[in-house]
């Protein structure tokens, strides 16, 4: 990883405080106030200027270059919990999804919702395709779909079933070749998305015996990390037709593992747990955490990591509006 002044680790959860850390030495250098609501998800803009925090009925935008601990903008015309938030790469817009079944596209500065998609079920998770024109959606009723922002059309890639669990997390890899989703029964699905007109299910695999909470691709697209209520995070190697378990990351103190994100070089993984601790794991020496970030008083359910070096790798730009 790069020098710590070029890195930001943001963590949040149920204690109404967002903490910003220097990842190398586990120093918390700033606390952001998030009153009256837990934080469900964090995202940092590509240039490192803004941090978005999704909470109950609102999203708050913080200026990371300002000394103020308070939000600069609040997006508050929302109902129920906002479960997912993210930035378009060039900060042209912000996207959100929530338990009210709405996926929204927001003008960042005016906090006006420019476009919306109403779904039949609550939205648990969103992921933006690298070309910035497709939003993958995971729903409470186990449906996986995507919103084609150019055509303004929803395409279903996995239909809901009463026997299946709700989709807890969905992810797309950096080279737009695969997408994955994990449900609340610990089942992971992996799709080939190289041709968006013919999305193909590659495999379904039982990755955890308990509730799945997060899935994410490594930046080099060689691995998937999954987390669960079974108190573990797992690393999976991706082969042509399957995934295989590489490491199981756990400590005796660790409880539910809610979130995970990779470092830019794909070697390190951050995880956040119900025990209030964020852990940094080295995938090459995974027997114990390399670093612990222990300051939260309640569960850590969201992590965002920003690396200045990560700004240079993209596929073709796109626009939703």
GROMACS .gro file of C-alpha atoms in nm:
model
  321
    1UNK     CA    1   0.000   0.000   0.000
    2UNK     CA    2   0.101   0.363  -0.048
    3UNK     CA    3   0.206   0.616   0.214
    4UNK     CA    4  -0.065   0.680   0.471
    5UNK     CA    5  -0.126   1.046   0.373
    6UNK     CA    6  -0.258   0.913   0.042
    7UNK     CA    7  -0.494   0.667   0.213
    8UNK     CA    8  -0.821   0.708   0.403
    9UNK     CA    9  -1.008   0.440   0.593
   10UNK     CA   10  -1.363   0.533   0.699
   11UNK     CA   11  -1.564   0.318   0.940
   12UNK     CA   12  -1.914   0.347   1.085
   13UNK     CA   13  -2.204   0.153   1.228
   14UNK     CA   14  -2.448   0.169   1.516
   15UNK     CA   15  -2.273   0.422   1.745
   16UNK     CA   16  -2.364   0.735   1.539
   17UNK     CA   17  -1.998   0.824   1.474
   18UNK     CA   18  -1.799   0.799   1.152
   19UNK     CA   19  -1.429   0.756   1.213
   20UNK     CA   20  -1.148   0.839   0.971
   21UNK     CA   21  -0.822   0.648   1.016
   22UNK     CA   22  -0.467   0.637   0.894
   23UNK     CA   23  -0.464   0.268   0.793
   24UNK     CA   24  -0.095   0.201   0.860
   25UNK     CA   25  -0.086   0.289   1.229
   26UNK     CA   26  -0.455   0.264   1.326
   27UNK     CA   27  -0.470   0.631   1.429
   28UNK     CA   28  -0.816   0.786   1.421
   29UNK     CA   29  -0.750   1.139   1.294
   30UNK     CA   30  -1.108   1.266   1.266
   31UNK     CA   31  -1.460   1.190   1.388
   32UNK     CA   32  -1.768   1.290   1.188
   33UNK     CA   33  -2.102   1.345   1.358
   34UNK     CA   34  -2.391   1.128   1.236
   35UNK     CA   35  -2.667   1.200   1.486
   36UNK     CA   36  -2.999   1.020   1.522
   37UNK     CA   37  -2.922   0.730   1.291
   38UNK     CA   38  -2.700   0.430   1.241
   39UNK     CA   39  -2.486   0.426   0.926
   40UNK     CA   40  -2.584   0.154   0.681
   41UNK     CA   41  -2.323   0.219   0.412
   42UNK     CA   42  -2.031   0.450   0.334
   43UNK     CA   43  -1.871   0.551   0.006
   44UNK     CA   44  -1.584   0.790  -0.075
   45UNK     CA   45  -1.579   0.982  -0.402
   46UNK     CA   46  -1.308   0.888  -0.649
   47UNK     CA   47  -1.111   1.209  -0.586
   48UNK     CA   48  -1.124   1.165  -0.207
   49UNK     CA   49  -1.314   1.489  -0.150
   50UNK     CA   50  -1.652   1.361  -0.031
   51UNK     CA   51  -1.782   1.083   0.190
   52UNK     CA   52  -2.147   0.974   0.164
   53UNK     CA   53  -2.321   0.802   0.457
   54UNK     CA   54  -2.654   0.623   0.413
   55UNK     CA   55  -2.875   0.611   0.721
   56UNK     CA   56  -3.238   0.617   0.828
   57UNK     CA   57  -3.447   0.818   0.577
   58UNK     CA   58  -3.150   1.025   0.461
   59UNK     CA   59  -2.802   1.039   0.313
   60UNK     CA   60  -2.541   1.281   0.447
   61UNK     CA   61  -2.251   1.412   0.243
   62UNK     CA   62  -1.931   1.517   0.424
   63UNK     CA   63  -1.654   1.730   0.281
   64UNK     CA   64  -1.336   1.545   0.378
   65UNK     CA   65  -1.126   1.852   0.300
   66UNK     CA   66  -1.319   2.064   0.551
   67UNK     CA   67  -1.236   2.079   0.924
   68UNK     CA   68  -1.607   2.059   1.005
   69UNK     CA   69  -1.736   1.730   1.151
   70UNK     CA   70  -2.087   1.801   1.020
   71UNK     CA   71  -2.241   1.713   0.684
   72UNK     CA   72  -2.216   1.966   0.402
   73UNK     CA   73  -2.531   1.839   0.227
   74UNK     CA   74  -2.822   1.622   0.341
   75UNK     CA   75  -3.048   1.424   0.108
   76UNK     CA   76  -3.356   1.381   0.322
   77UNK     CA   77  -3.665   1.322   0.106
   78UNK     CA   78  -3.645   0.949   0.160
   79UNK     CA   79  -3.852   0.687   0.338
   80UNK     CA   80  -3.733   0.402   0.560
   81UNK     CA   81  -3.369   0.294   0.574
   82UNK     CA   82  -3.132   0.389   0.295
   83UNK     CA   83  -2.930   0.071   0.252
   84UNK     CA   84  -2.694   0.158  -0.033
   85UNK     CA   85  -2.512   0.467  -0.160
   86UNK     CA   86  -2.237   0.537  -0.411
   87UNK     CA   87  -2.075   0.797  -0.635
   88UNK     CA   88  -2.058   0.814  -1.011
   89UNK     CA   89  -1.690   0.819  -1.095
   90UNK     CA   90  -1.672   1.186  -1.197
   91UNK     CA   91  -1.907   1.300  -0.918
   92UNK     CA   92  -2.175   1.386  -1.173
   93UNK     CA   93  -2.434   1.216  -0.958
   94UNK     CA   94  -2.500   1.002  -0.651
   95UNK     CA   95  -2.709   0.685  -0.637
   96UNK     CA   96  -2.910   0.542  -0.347
   97UNK     CA   97  -3.134   0.246  -0.276
   98UNK     CA   98  -3.352   0.168   0.024
   99UNK     CA   99  -3.613  -0.035   0.202
  100UNK     CA  100  -3.887   0.171   0.034
  101UNK     CA  101  -3.804  -0.001  -0.296
  102UNK     CA  102  -3.668   0.313  -0.460
  103UNK     CA  103  -3.341   0.347  -0.651
  104UNK     CA  104  -3.261   0.715  -0.697
  105UNK     CA  105  -3.012   0.921  -0.899
  106UNK     CA  106  -2.928   1.252  -0.727
  107UNK     CA  107  -2.767   1.574  -0.837
  108UNK     CA  108  -2.488   1.597  -0.582
  109UNK     CA  109  -2.482   1.971  -0.523
  110UNK     CA  110  -2.855   2.050  -0.533
  111UNK     CA  111  -2.961   1.729  -0.352
  112UNK     CA  112  -3.243   1.692  -0.607
  113UNK     CA  113  -3.353   1.345  -0.718
  114UNK     CA  114  -3.323   1.350  -1.098
  115UNK     CA  115  -3.437   0.996  -1.176
  116UNK     CA  116  -3.591   0.707  -0.985
  117UNK     CA  117  -3.683   0.343  -1.031
  118UNK     CA  118  -3.961   0.191  -0.818
  119UNK     CA  119  -3.929  -0.179  -0.742
  120UNK     CA  120  -4.169  -0.431  -0.594
  121UNK     CA  121  -3.944  -0.510  -0.299
  122UNK     CA  122  -3.699  -0.335  -0.070
  123UNK     CA  123  -3.351  -0.267  -0.209
  124UNK     CA  124  -3.069  -0.412   0.004
  125UNK     CA  125  -2.770  -0.348  -0.219
  126UNK     CA  126  -2.650  -0.169  -0.534
  127UNK     CA  127  -2.334  -0.186  -0.746
  128UNK     CA  128  -2.238   0.044  -1.032
  129UNK     CA  129  -2.098  -0.115  -1.348
  130UNK     CA  130  -1.753   0.021  -1.444
  131UNK     CA  131  -1.898   0.188  -1.754
  132UNK     CA  132  -2.118   0.397  -1.521
  133UNK     CA  133  -2.440   0.331  -1.716
  134UNK     CA  134  -2.572   0.020  -1.538
  135UNK     CA  135  -2.676  -0.025  -1.175
  136UNK     CA  136  -2.695  -0.379  -1.039
  137UNK     CA  137  -2.970  -0.425  -0.778
  138UNK     CA  138  -3.020  -0.687  -0.505
  139UNK     CA  139  -3.365  -0.700  -0.348
  140UNK     CA  140  -3.525  -0.827  -0.028
  141UNK     CA  141  -3.742  -1.070  -0.228
  142UNK     CA  142  -3.427  -1.244  -0.368
  143UNK     CA  143  -3.448  -1.079  -0.712
  144UNK     CA  144  -3.127  -0.964  -0.884
  145UNK     CA  145  -3.159  -0.718  -1.169
  146UNK     CA  146  -2.993  -0.420  -1.330
  147UNK     CA  147  -3.114  -0.076  -1.429
  148UNK     CA  148  -2.993   0.023  -1.776
  149UNK     CA  149  -2.966   0.398  -1.724
  150UNK     CA  150  -2.938   0.476  -2.095
  151UNK     CA  151  -3.248   0.278  -2.191
  152UNK     CA  152  -3.420   0.350  -1.857
  153UNK     CA  153  -3.514  -0.017  -1.827
  154UNK     CA  154  -3.486  -0.280  -1.555
  155UNK     CA  155  -3.356  -0.622  -1.665
  156UNK     CA  156  -3.400  -0.919  -1.429
  157UNK     CA  157  -3.108  -1.164  -1.414
  158UNK     CA  158  -3.240  -1.377  -1.126
  159UNK     CA  159  -3.608  -1.406  -1.036
  160UNK     CA  160  -3.733  -1.422  -0.681
  161UNK     CA  161  -3.834  -1.751  -0.523
  162UNK     CA  162  -4.005  -1.819  -0.191
  163UNK     CA  163  -3.741  -2.086  -0.121
  164UNK     CA  164  -3.450  -1.847  -0.164
  165UNK     CA  165  -3.302  -1.586   0.067
  166UNK     CA  166  -3.294  -1.211   0.030
  167UNK     CA  167  -2.996  -1.062  -0.155
  168UNK     CA  168  -2.767  -0.896   0.099
  169UNK     CA  169  -2.479  -0.779  -0.121
  170UNK     CA  170  -2.405  -0.748  -0.492
  171UNK     CA  171  -2.074  -0.660  -0.661
  172UNK     CA  172  -1.916  -0.612  -1.005
  173UNK     CA  173  -1.548  -0.661  -1.082
  174UNK     CA  174  -1.324  -0.385  -1.218
  175UNK     CA  175  -1.302  -0.522  -1.571
  176UNK     CA  176  -1.678  -0.572  -1.609
  177UNK     CA  177  -1.650  -0.946  -1.673
  178UNK     CA  178  -1.827  -1.084  -1.364
  179UNK     CA  179  -2.088  -0.994  -1.104
  180UNK     CA  180  -2.168  -1.177  -0.781
  181UNK     CA  181  -2.433  -1.166  -0.509
  182UNK     CA  182  -2.471  -1.331  -0.169
  183UNK     CA  183  -2.801  -1.396   0.009
  184UNK     CA  184  -2.906  -1.428   0.370
  185UNK     CA  185  -2.865  -1.806   0.354
  186UNK     CA  186  -2.496  -1.780   0.265
  187UNK     CA  187  -2.540  -1.875  -0.102
  188UNK     CA  188  -2.315  -1.695  -0.352
  189UNK     CA  189  -2.405  -1.660  -0.720
  190UNK     CA  190  -2.152  -1.564  -0.987
  191UNK     CA  191  -2.248  -1.433  -1.333
  192UNK     CA  192  -2.062  -1.374  -1.658
  193UNK     CA  193  -2.155  -1.018  -1.762
  194UNK     CA  194  -1.922  -0.964  -2.058
  195UNK     CA  195  -2.229  -0.946  -2.280
  196UNK     CA  196  -2.497  -0.752  -2.092
  197UNK     CA  197  -2.756  -0.876  -2.342
  198UNK     CA  198  -2.679  -1.233  -2.236
  199UNK     CA  199  -2.589  -1.245  -1.867
  200UNK     CA  200  -2.504  -1.605  -1.777
  201UNK     CA  201  -2.508  -1.769  -1.434
  202UNK     CA  202  -2.168  -1.935  -1.390
  203UNK     CA  203  -2.220  -2.098  -1.051
  204UNK     CA  204  -2.406  -2.104  -0.720
  205UNK     CA  205  -2.201  -2.198  -0.415
  206UNK     CA  206  -2.281  -2.234  -0.046
  207UNK     CA  207  -2.008  -2.013   0.099
  208UNK     CA  208  -2.144  -1.983   0.455
  209UNK     CA  209  -2.389  -2.191   0.658
  210UNK     CA  210  -2.523  -1.878   0.827
  211UNK     CA  211  -2.643  -1.542   0.699
  212UNK     CA  212  -2.431  -1.396   0.420
  213UNK     CA  213  -2.367  -1.023   0.461
  214UNK     CA  214  -2.112  -0.902   0.204
  215UNK     CA  215  -1.941  -1.006  -0.116
  216UNK     CA  216  -1.676  -0.806  -0.299
  217UNK     CA  217  -1.419  -0.862  -0.575
  218UNK     CA  218  -1.051  -0.789  -0.531
  219UNK     CA  219  -0.922  -0.510  -0.758
  220UNK     CA  220  -0.713  -0.762  -0.955
  221UNK     CA  221  -1.033  -0.964  -1.016
  222UNK     CA  222  -0.867  -1.285  -0.895
  223UNK     CA  223  -1.056  -1.324  -0.565
  224UNK     CA  224  -1.389  -1.273  -0.393
  225UNK     CA  225  -1.426  -1.195  -0.024
  226UNK     CA  226  -1.746  -1.299   0.156
  227UNK     CA  227  -1.859  -1.221   0.510
  228UNK     CA  228  -2.123  -1.371   0.733
  229UNK     CA  229  -2.305  -1.391   1.062
  230UNK     CA  230  -2.101  -1.708   1.125
  231UNK     CA  231  -1.824  -1.473   1.255
  232UNK     CA  232  -1.594  -1.530   0.957
  233UNK     CA  233  -1.478  -1.365   0.640
  234UNK     CA  234  -1.360  -1.593   0.361
  235UNK     CA  235  -1.134  -1.544   0.060
  236UNK     CA  236  -1.217  -1.736  -0.257
  237UNK     CA  237  -0.992  -1.785  -0.559
  238UNK     CA  238  -1.171  -1.746  -0.893
  239UNK     CA  239  -1.095  -2.001  -1.164
  240UNK     CA  240  -1.248  -2.034  -1.509
  241UNK     CA  241  -1.550  -2.235  -1.395
  242UNK     CA  242  -1.546  -2.235  -1.014
  243UNK     CA  243  -1.430  -2.064  -0.696
  244UNK     CA  244  -1.222  -2.235  -0.427
  245UNK     CA  245  -1.171  -2.142  -0.064
  246UNK     CA  246  -0.833  -1.982  -0.005
  247UNK     CA  247  -0.853  -1.851   0.355
  248UNK     CA  248  -1.096  -1.827   0.644
  249UNK     CA  249  -1.041  -1.510   0.848
  250UNK     CA  250  -1.153  -1.524   1.208
  251UNK     CA  251  -1.053  -1.450   1.568
  252UNK     CA  252  -1.210  -1.570   1.896
  253UNK     CA  253  -1.334  -1.215   1.967
  254UNK     CA  254  -1.488  -1.158   1.623
  255UNK     CA  255  -1.867  -1.164   1.592
  256UNK     CA  256  -2.083  -1.100   1.287
  257UNK     CA  257  -1.865  -0.971   1.003
  258UNK     CA  258  -2.074  -0.709   0.824
  259UNK     CA  259  -1.844  -0.556   0.566
  260UNK     CA  260  -1.516  -0.603   0.383
  261UNK     CA  261  -1.306  -0.412   0.133
  262UNK     CA  262  -0.972  -0.478  -0.036
  263UNK     CA  263  -0.665  -0.260  -0.060
  264UNK     CA  264  -0.578  -0.139  -0.409
  265UNK     CA  265  -0.304  -0.402  -0.450
  266UNK     CA  266  -0.552  -0.680  -0.353
  267UNK     CA  267  -0.316  -0.815  -0.085
  268UNK     CA  268  -0.495  -0.671   0.217
  269UNK     CA  269  -0.856  -0.696   0.334
  270UNK     CA  270  -1.038  -0.479   0.587
  271UNK     CA  271  -1.330  -0.634   0.777
  272UNK     CA  272  -1.582  -0.480   1.018
  273UNK     CA  273  -1.747  -0.677   1.297
  274UNK     CA  274  -2.024  -0.656   1.558
  275UNK     CA  275  -1.756  -0.648   1.826
  276UNK     CA  276  -1.685  -0.286   1.726
  277UNK     CA  277  -1.349  -0.367   1.568
  278UNK     CA  278  -1.215  -0.328   1.216
  279UNK     CA  279  -0.939  -0.571   1.124
  280UNK     CA  280  -0.675  -0.559   0.853
  281UNK     CA  281  -0.574  -0.897   0.712
  282UNK     CA  282  -0.280  -0.985   0.494
  283UNK     CA  283  -0.400  -1.247   0.247
  284UNK     CA  284  -0.049  -1.395   0.236
  285UNK     CA  285  -0.033  -1.438   0.616
  286UNK     CA  286  -0.398  -1.479   0.714
  287UNK     CA  287  -0.362  -1.661   1.046
  288UNK     CA  288  -0.417  -1.341   1.247
  289UNK     CA  289  -0.497  -0.974   1.176
  290UNK     CA  290  -0.209  -0.748   1.076
  291UNK     CA  291  -0.376  -0.446   1.241
  292UNK     CA  292  -0.686  -0.371   1.451
  293UNK     CA  293  -0.886  -0.047   1.465
  294UNK     CA  294  -1.077  -0.055   1.794
  295UNK     CA  295  -1.265   0.259   1.894
  296UNK     CA  296  -1.629   0.206   1.801
  297UNK     CA  297  -1.865   0.133   2.090
  298UNK     CA  298  -2.107  -0.075   1.882
  299UNK     CA  299  -2.110  -0.286   1.566
  300UNK     CA  300  -1.911  -0.168   1.264
  301UNK     CA  301  -2.131  -0.237   0.962
  302UNK     CA  302  -1.967  -0.029   0.691
  303UNK     CA  303  -1.612   0.040   0.571
  304UNK     CA  304  -1.486   0.262   0.291
  305UNK     CA  305  -1.125   0.274   0.177
  306UNK     CA  306  -0.973   0.539  -0.049
  307UNK     CA  307  -0.634   0.520  -0.215
  308UNK     CA  308  -0.503   0.799  -0.436
  309UNK     CA  309  -0.339   0.540  -0.661
  310UNK     CA  310  -0.676   0.379  -0.738
  311UNK     CA  311  -0.792   0.677  -0.946
  312UNK     CA  312  -0.591   0.579  -1.253
  313UNK     CA  313  -0.764   0.251  -1.356
  314UNK     CA  314  -1.091   0.275  -1.547
  315UNK     CA  315  -1.281   0.144  -1.843
  316UNK     CA  316  -1.474   0.376  -2.074
  317UNK     CA  317  -1.669   0.655  -1.906
  318UNK     CA  318  -2.045   0.673  -1.923
  319UNK     CA  319  -2.324   0.907  -1.821
  320UNK     CA  320  -2.666   0.835  -1.681
  321UNK     CA  321  -2.822   1.170  -1.747
   0.00000   0.00000   0.00000
